[in-house]
Short mmCIF file of C-alpha atoms in Angstrom, two decimals:
data_model
loop_
_atom_site.label_atom_id
_atom_site.label_comp_id
_atom_site.label_asym_id
_atom_site.label_seq_id
_atom_site.Cartn_x
_atom_site.Cartn_y
_atom_site.Cartn_z
CA MET A 256 -0.06 0.02 0.00
CA THR A 257 1.50 3.44 -0.88
CA ARG A 258 1.55 6.18 1.46
CA GLU A 259 -1.32 8.14 -0.33
CA THR A 260 -3.45 5.03 -0.05
CA THR A 261 -2.83 4.83 3.69
CA ILE A 262 -3.78 8.64 4.34
CA LEU A 263 -7.08 8.23 2.26
CA ALA A 264 -8.05 5.00 4.48
CA GLY A 265 -7.19 7.15 7.66
CA LEU A 266 -9.51 10.04 6.41
CA ALA A 267 -12.17 7.59 5.75
CA VAL A 268 -11.79 6.17 9.09
CA VAL A 269 -12.12 9.58 10.75
CA ALA A 270 -15.03 10.46 8.74
CA LEU A 271 -17.01 7.41 9.75
CA GLY A 272 -16.22 7.97 13.14
CA GLY A 273 -17.43 11.67 13.01
CA LEU A 274 -20.69 10.45 11.44
CA ALA A 275 -21.21 7.82 14.13
CA GLY A 276 -20.55 10.48 16.88
CA CYS A 277 -22.99 12.87 15.24
CA GLY A 278 -25.61 10.11 15.17
CA ALA A 279 -25.19 9.45 18.93
CA GLY A 280 -25.60 13.18 19.73
CA THR A 281 -28.62 13.29 17.55
CA ARG A 282 -30.11 10.53 19.50
CA GLN A 283 -29.40 12.13 22.79
CA GLY A 284 -30.91 15.16 21.71
CA GLU A 285 -33.95 13.74 20.64
CA GLU A 286 -34.41 11.75 23.83
CA ALA A 287 -33.98 14.93 25.87
CA SER A 288 -36.50 16.70 23.89
CA ILE A 289 -39.11 14.27 24.28
CA ARG A 290 -38.85 14.24 28.13
CA VAL A 291 -41.74 16.26 29.82
CA PRO A 292 -40.32 19.36 31.65
CA VAL A 293 -41.23 19.48 35.25
CA ALA A 294 -40.45 21.32 38.37
CA THR A 295 -39.76 19.81 41.74
CA ARG A 296 -39.70 20.40 45.50
CA GLU A 297 -38.34 18.34 48.17
CA VAL A 298 -40.53 16.60 50.95
CA THR A 299 -39.97 18.75 54.16
CA ALA A 300 -41.00 18.60 57.80
CA ARG A 301 -43.17 21.31 59.16
CA THR A 302 -46.18 21.93 61.51
CA VAL A 303 -49.70 21.82 59.93
CA GLU A 304 -53.13 22.62 61.38
CA ASP A 305 -56.75 21.99 60.76
CA LEU A 306 -58.36 25.56 60.79
CA VAL A 307 -61.59 27.18 60.87
CA ARG A 308 -61.11 30.76 59.42
CA ALA A 309 -63.83 33.13 59.70
CA SER A 310 -64.47 37.08 60.25
CA GLY A 311 -65.41 38.38 63.58
CA VAL A 312 -66.40 41.75 65.55
CA LEU A 313 -64.42 42.82 68.57
CA ARG A 314 -66.30 44.09 71.61
CA ALA A 315 -65.54 44.53 75.36
CA PRO A 316 -66.17 41.74 77.25
CA GLU A 317 -68.46 43.43 79.72
CA LEU A 318 -70.43 46.67 79.37
CA ALA A 319 -71.63 49.25 81.71
CA THR A 320 -74.57 51.79 81.08
CA LEU A 321 -75.12 55.04 82.73
CA THR A 322 -78.45 56.45 81.96
CA VAL A 323 -80.37 59.50 83.08
CA GLU A 324 -83.12 58.70 85.97
CA THR A 325 -84.73 62.15 86.25
CA ALA A 326 -84.62 64.94 83.44
CA GLY A 327 -82.30 67.55 83.93
CA VAL A 328 -79.36 69.55 82.57
CA LEU A 329 -76.22 67.08 81.71
CA GLU A 330 -72.82 68.18 83.22
CA ILE A 331 -70.00 65.78 82.06
CA ALA A 332 -67.30 65.35 84.56
CA ALA A 333 -63.85 66.54 84.62
CA ARG A 334 -60.63 64.64 84.73
CA PRO A 335 -57.97 65.59 87.40
CA ASP A 336 -56.23 67.83 85.26
CA GLY A 337 -59.47 69.91 84.71
CA ARG A 338 -60.08 68.51 81.10
CA ARG A 339 -63.52 67.54 80.39
CA LEU A 340 -64.01 63.52 80.01
CA GLU A 341 -63.83 62.15 76.41
CA GLU A 342 -64.59 58.90 74.83
CA GLY A 343 -61.46 56.60 75.30
CA ASP A 344 -60.58 58.07 78.58
CA ARG A 345 -60.10 55.47 81.25
CA VAL A 346 -61.96 55.66 84.49
CA ARG A 347 -61.83 53.41 87.73
CA ALA A 348 -65.20 51.99 89.56
CA GLY A 349 -66.69 54.72 91.71
CA ASP A 350 -65.41 57.71 89.32
CA LEU A 351 -67.85 60.30 88.68
CA VAL A 352 -68.51 60.37 85.17
CA ALA A 353 -71.28 63.07 84.74
CA ARG A 354 -74.11 64.68 86.99
CA ILE A 355 -77.45 65.92 86.47
CA THR A 356 -77.77 69.64 87.33
CA GLY A 357 -80.57 72.25 87.38
CA LYS A 358 -82.00 70.99 90.87
CA ASP A 359 -78.71 70.40 92.55
CA VAL A 360 -79.22 73.41 95.01
CA GLU A 361 -82.68 72.26 95.70
CA VAL A 362 -81.60 68.62 96.21
CA ALA A 363 -78.76 69.70 98.45
CA ALA A 364 -81.16 71.59 100.61
CA ARG A 365 -83.51 68.95 100.87
CA LEU A 366 -80.79 66.46 102.00
CA ALA A 367 -79.70 68.72 104.64
CA ALA A 368 -83.22 69.20 106.03
CA ALA A 369 -83.67 65.51 105.97
CA GLU A 370 -80.70 64.68 107.85
CA GLN A 371 -81.70 67.43 110.77
CA SER A 372 -85.31 66.08 110.76
CA TRP A 373 -83.72 62.56 111.32
CA ARG A 374 -81.31 63.57 113.95
CA SER A 375 -84.05 65.30 115.70
CA ALA A 376 -86.51 62.39 115.63
CA VAL A 377 -83.55 60.21 116.92
CA ALA A 378 -82.92 62.37 119.77
CA GLU A 379 -86.82 62.65 120.57
CA LEU A 380 -87.16 59.04 120.55
CA GLU A 381 -84.13 58.59 122.99
CA ALA A 382 -85.86 60.98 125.34
CA LYS A 383 -89.32 59.32 125.16
CA GLN A 384 -87.56 55.93 125.77
CA ALA A 385 -86.05 57.35 129.02
CA LEU A 386 -89.42 58.78 130.13
CA PHE A 387 -91.18 55.51 129.34
CA GLU A 388 -88.80 53.49 131.37
CA GLN A 389 -89.48 55.77 134.33
CA GLY A 390 -93.18 55.24 133.76
CA LEU A 391 -93.59 58.96 133.00
CA ILE A 392 -95.29 58.44 129.49
CA SER A 393 -97.54 55.78 127.93
CA ARG A 394 -96.60 53.01 125.32
CA ILE A 395 -98.62 55.20 122.71
CA ASP A 396 -96.34 58.18 123.25
CA LEU A 397 -93.49 56.08 122.77
CA SER A 398 -95.01 54.49 119.57
CA ARG A 399 -95.59 57.78 118.19
CA ALA A 400 -91.76 58.64 118.64
CA GLU A 401 -90.72 55.54 117.19
CA THR A 402 -92.86 56.12 114.08
CA ALA A 403 -91.46 59.78 113.56
CA ALA A 404 -88.14 58.43 113.82
CA ALA A 405 -88.87 55.83 111.15
CA ASP A 406 -90.56 58.27 108.87
CA ALA A 407 -87.54 60.57 109.17
CA ARG A 408 -85.27 57.72 108.18
CA VAL A 409 -87.35 57.07 105.09
CA GLU A 410 -87.32 60.77 104.05
CA LEU A 411 -83.32 60.92 104.50
CA ASP A 412 -82.91 57.78 102.60
CA ARG A 413 -85.14 59.16 99.70
CA ALA A 414 -83.35 62.33 99.62
CA ARG A 415 -79.89 60.60 99.61
CA LEU A 416 -81.18 58.54 96.58
CA THR A 417 -82.11 61.44 94.72
CA LEU A 418 -78.78 63.00 95.17
CA THR A 419 -77.20 59.59 93.91
CA ARG A 420 -79.34 59.74 90.97
CA ALA A 421 -78.08 63.11 89.99
CA GLU A 422 -74.40 61.91 90.30
CA LEU A 423 -73.46 59.03 87.45
CA ARG A 424 -70.56 57.19 88.62
CA SER A 425 -68.90 54.11 86.85
CA PRO A 426 -69.51 50.73 88.30
CA ILE A 427 -66.56 49.15 86.84
CA ASP A 428 -62.89 49.88 85.93
CA GLY A 429 -62.65 50.45 82.12
CA ALA A 430 -62.70 53.16 79.20
CA ILE A 431 -65.42 55.17 78.23
CA LEU A 432 -66.47 53.83 74.81
CA ARG A 433 -69.45 55.99 74.46
CA LEU A 434 -70.17 59.37 76.09
CA ALA A 435 -73.26 61.74 75.82
CA ARG A 436 -74.34 61.34 72.16
CA THR A 437 -77.60 62.30 70.58
CA GLU A 438 -79.85 59.95 68.79
CA SER A 439 -78.19 61.12 65.54
CA GLY A 440 -74.64 60.19 67.08
CA LEU A 441 -73.39 63.61 67.49
CA PRO A 442 -72.07 64.74 71.07
CA ALA A 443 -74.49 66.42 73.18
CA ALA A 444 -73.86 70.03 73.85
CA ALA A 445 -72.44 71.26 77.12
CA GLY A 446 -75.35 72.02 79.29
CA GLN A 447 -77.82 70.36 77.32
CA LYS A 448 -81.07 69.35 78.91
CA VAL A 449 -81.73 65.64 78.60
CA PRO A 450 -84.62 63.40 79.35
CA ALA A 451 -85.19 60.61 81.65
CA GLY A 452 -83.64 57.53 80.06
CA PHE A 453 -80.89 59.32 78.04
CA LEU A 454 -77.97 57.18 77.57
CA VAL A 455 -75.01 59.13 78.90
CA ALA A 456 -72.25 56.70 78.86
CA GLU A 457 -71.01 53.11 78.03
CA ILE A 458 -68.18 51.94 79.81
CA GLY A 459 -66.19 48.72 79.20
CA PRO A 460 -62.56 47.13 79.77
CA ILE A 461 -60.41 47.31 76.77
CA ASP A 462 -57.27 45.36 77.90
CA ARG A 463 -59.08 42.15 77.06
CA LEU A 464 -61.57 41.74 74.47
CA VAL A 465 -64.08 39.32 72.97
CA ALA A 466 -64.23 38.45 69.14
CA ASP A 467 -67.91 37.45 68.21
CA VAL A 468 -67.56 34.89 65.25
CA ASP A 469 -70.85 33.46 63.69
CA LEU A 470 -70.32 29.87 62.04
CA ALA A 471 -72.63 27.70 60.08
CA GLY A 472 -72.79 24.22 59.14
CA GLU A 473 -70.01 21.75 59.85
CA ASP A 474 -67.66 24.33 61.23
CA ALA A 475 -70.22 25.19 64.28
CA LEU A 476 -70.17 21.54 64.91
CA ARG A 477 -66.46 21.00 65.26
CA VAL A 478 -65.61 24.07 67.53
CA ARG A 479 -65.75 23.63 71.07
CA ARG A 480 -64.76 25.76 74.31
CA GLY A 481 -61.08 26.01 75.02
CA LEU A 482 -59.65 25.64 71.56
CA GLU A 483 -56.64 27.89 70.54
CA ALA A 484 -57.31 30.90 68.38
CA ARG A 485 -55.65 33.55 66.58
CA VAL A 486 -57.03 37.00 65.85
CA ILE A 487 -55.55 39.00 63.07
CA HIS A 488 -56.14 42.51 62.01
CA PRO A 489 -54.95 43.47 58.54
CA GLY A 490 -53.79 46.82 59.64
CA LEU A 491 -51.60 45.41 62.37
CA ASP A 492 -48.41 43.32 61.86
CA ARG A 493 -48.93 40.92 64.63
CA VAL A 494 -51.26 38.04 65.74
CA PHE A 495 -53.28 38.33 69.17
CA ALA A 496 -53.51 34.87 70.85
CA GLY A 497 -56.84 33.89 72.13
CA ARG A 498 -59.15 30.94 73.12
CA VAL A 499 -62.86 30.05 72.51
CA ALA A 500 -64.63 31.12 75.47
CA ARG A 501 -68.21 30.10 74.72
CA VAL A 502 -70.08 28.61 71.88
CA ALA A 503 -73.82 29.40 71.88
CA PRO A 504 -76.02 26.50 72.74
CA ARG A 505 -78.40 27.28 69.78
CA GLN A 506 -78.31 28.64 66.43
CA ASP A 507 -79.81 32.15 65.40
CA GLU A 508 -83.21 31.50 64.08
CA GLN A 509 -82.69 33.94 61.04
CA THR A 510 -79.25 33.20 59.95
CA ARG A 511 -78.83 29.57 61.22
CA ALA A 512 -75.29 30.44 62.50
CA SER A 513 -73.89 29.54 65.87
CA ARG A 514 -72.17 32.34 67.91
CA VAL A 515 -68.61 31.56 68.93
CA GLU A 516 -66.82 34.08 71.61
CA VAL A 517 -63.19 34.21 71.42
CA GLY A 518 -61.61 35.95 74.39
CA LEU A 519 -58.16 37.59 73.93
CA ALA A 520 -55.74 39.86 75.57
CA ASN A 521 -55.33 43.12 73.95
CA ALA A 522 -51.72 43.94 74.43
CA GLY A 523 -50.68 47.25 74.01
CA LEU A 524 -54.36 48.33 73.53
CA LEU A 525 -53.87 48.12 69.75
CA LEU A 526 -57.27 46.67 69.07
CA ARG A 527 -60.60 48.58 69.59
CA PRO A 528 -64.16 47.47 70.11
CA GLY A 529 -66.07 47.45 66.70
CA MET A 530 -62.97 46.40 64.62
CA ILE A 531 -63.46 43.43 62.01
CA VAL A 532 -60.70 40.92 62.33
CA THR A 533 -59.79 37.49 61.09
CA VAL A 534 -60.32 34.65 63.50
CA GLU A 535 -58.28 31.33 63.02
CA LEU A 536 -59.64 28.59 65.30
CA VAL A 537 -57.22 25.69 65.64
CA LEU A 538 -59.06 22.42 65.49
CA GLU A 539 -56.07 20.32 65.34
CA ARG A 540 -52.19 20.32 65.08
CA HIS A 541 -49.60 18.01 63.94
CA GLU A 542 -45.80 19.10 64.31
CA ASP A 543 -42.86 18.08 62.56
CA VAL A 544 -44.47 15.95 59.80
CA PRO A 545 -43.82 15.44 56.40
CA VAL A 546 -45.56 17.73 53.95
CA VAL A 547 -45.47 18.46 50.27
CA PRO A 548 -47.16 21.40 48.02
CA ARG A 549 -50.70 21.33 47.34
CA ASP A 550 -49.77 21.43 43.71
CA ALA A 551 -47.82 18.14 43.97
CA VAL A 552 -50.75 16.14 44.66
CA THR A 553 -53.18 15.04 41.86
CA GLU A 554 -55.38 12.04 41.39
CA ARG A 555 -55.07 8.84 39.43
CA ARG A 556 -57.93 6.17 39.17
CA GLY A 557 -59.81 8.15 42.00
CA ARG A 558 -57.06 8.16 44.42
CA PRO A 559 -54.38 10.71 45.46
CA VAL A 560 -50.85 10.33 44.09
CA VAL A 561 -47.61 12.29 43.71
CA TYR A 562 -44.92 12.01 41.21
CA VAL A 563 -41.33 11.43 42.76
CA LEU A 564 -38.44 12.36 40.27
CA GLU A 565 -36.30 9.17 40.14
CA ALA A 566 -33.68 8.44 37.54
CA GLN A 567 -35.07 10.97 35.07
CA LYS A 568 -38.44 9.32 35.38
CA ALA A 569 -41.77 10.11 37.24
CA ASP A 570 -42.23 7.48 39.92
CA GLU A 571 -45.92 7.32 40.73
CA ARG A 572 -46.71 7.15 44.61
CA GLU A 573 -50.09 6.56 45.97
CA VAL A 574 -50.18 8.52 49.31
CA ARG A 575 -52.39 9.14 52.14
CA LEU A 576 -53.12 12.42 53.14
CA GLY A 577 -53.28 14.22 56.58
CA LEU A 578 -53.94 17.80 57.78
CA GLY A 579 -53.24 20.59 55.41
CA ASP A 580 -54.06 24.22 54.40
CA ASP A 581 -54.17 26.04 51.07
CA ARG A 582 -50.37 25.69 50.33
CA VAL A 583 -49.08 22.38 51.96
CA VAL A 584 -50.54 19.06 52.84
CA GLU A 585 -49.31 16.42 55.37
CA ILE A 586 -48.33 12.94 53.78
CA LEU A 587 -49.12 10.05 56.04
CA GLU A 588 -47.74 7.51 53.68
CA GLY A 589 -46.12 7.09 50.24
CA VAL A 590 -43.08 9.54 50.36
CA SER A 591 -40.03 10.30 52.58
CA LEU A 592 -38.36 13.37 53.82
CA GLY A 593 -36.12 14.74 51.37
CA GLU A 594 -37.36 13.11 48.08
CA PRO A 595 -38.06 15.40 45.17
CA VAL A 596 -41.69 15.33 44.21
CA ILE A 597 -42.95 16.97 40.97
CA VAL A 598 -45.04 20.33 41.52
CA ARG A 599 -45.37 21.47 37.84
CA GLY A 600 -45.85 19.75 34.74
CA LEU A 601 -47.51 16.59 36.46
CA GLU A 602 -50.83 16.81 34.54
CA THR A 603 -50.09 14.41 31.91
CA LEU A 604 -47.55 12.25 33.79
CA THR A 605 -47.95 8.48 34.16
CA ASP A 606 -45.93 5.97 36.15
CA GLY A 607 -42.40 5.89 34.19
CA THR A 608 -42.83 8.97 32.17
CA PRO A 609 -39.44 10.30 30.91
CA VAL A 610 -38.99 13.84 32.60
CA ARG A 611 -36.28 16.55 32.96
CA ASP A 612 -36.14 18.93 35.91
CA THR A 613 -35.91 22.27 34.70
CA GLY A 614 -35.16 23.76 38.09
CA ALA A 615 -37.79 26.46 37.65
#
């Protein structure tokens, strides 16, 4: 064989090798192109809860009302610094909130006269008792003195009651939630004459509150006293812890809903009665359990399954589901922690489908 022939043979071998290499690369590219693109997430451990979520309205746990018993001119009391009381001010039990004036001089004079009459009647009775014991007066005279003293006491009590009715004092510690407003909701003018029955003030504690939640259907049947709760206001970057304090024993006849009362501490006094909040009632909690994204669970043959990425194929696993929320669900059986489950691109998958993880 000549040298020229040898060179030509070598070139032929190289050419054939190149063609073979191109064929293998083409096949690999074709195989990669027919793999279904998917995205995966690992099975992780976390806490999951079974929740009932509903809207609620905050209120004070108790409410004291002060109303006018006799018509007169309304005078709102002042704070120690001289400023007139306003809604939101804190008061303690026994503090003066308002008084009904216009007849205060007459009432005071009547009380003073009643006290003087009672003291005189008591002194007269004591003197009559001494005379009766000495046999100097009859039983009838003594009885008359006893009756006069009793009548004087009744009149004194009546005068004191009248004075008490003229002064409106808070029966509890709390904040003034409503103060001297007319039927239209406007503040009553200073010195305004008010009728009997006029609502002067509503007072309630605000360091602790109650969220009233109305639940219907199955949710109402699952809630019980003592359940943990979370109260959330959209304008505040925090969660307030609470507990179910009461579940109404009957449903509302019109709405067919059951009232659930959730008690909570109002730390920092950030919440206010009347606010609308979101209440989460924790029915059940499982801690440190395997979970997958909701998007990883699909249904095949009427049963829940997930697809695990294994050797570039979709390994179909039938699973048993536990607790979950809108984002994740607990897996009781079927997968293990750390396994990559397919969360996107699983709509057309079957067991063994070739896939490629896009990482997105």
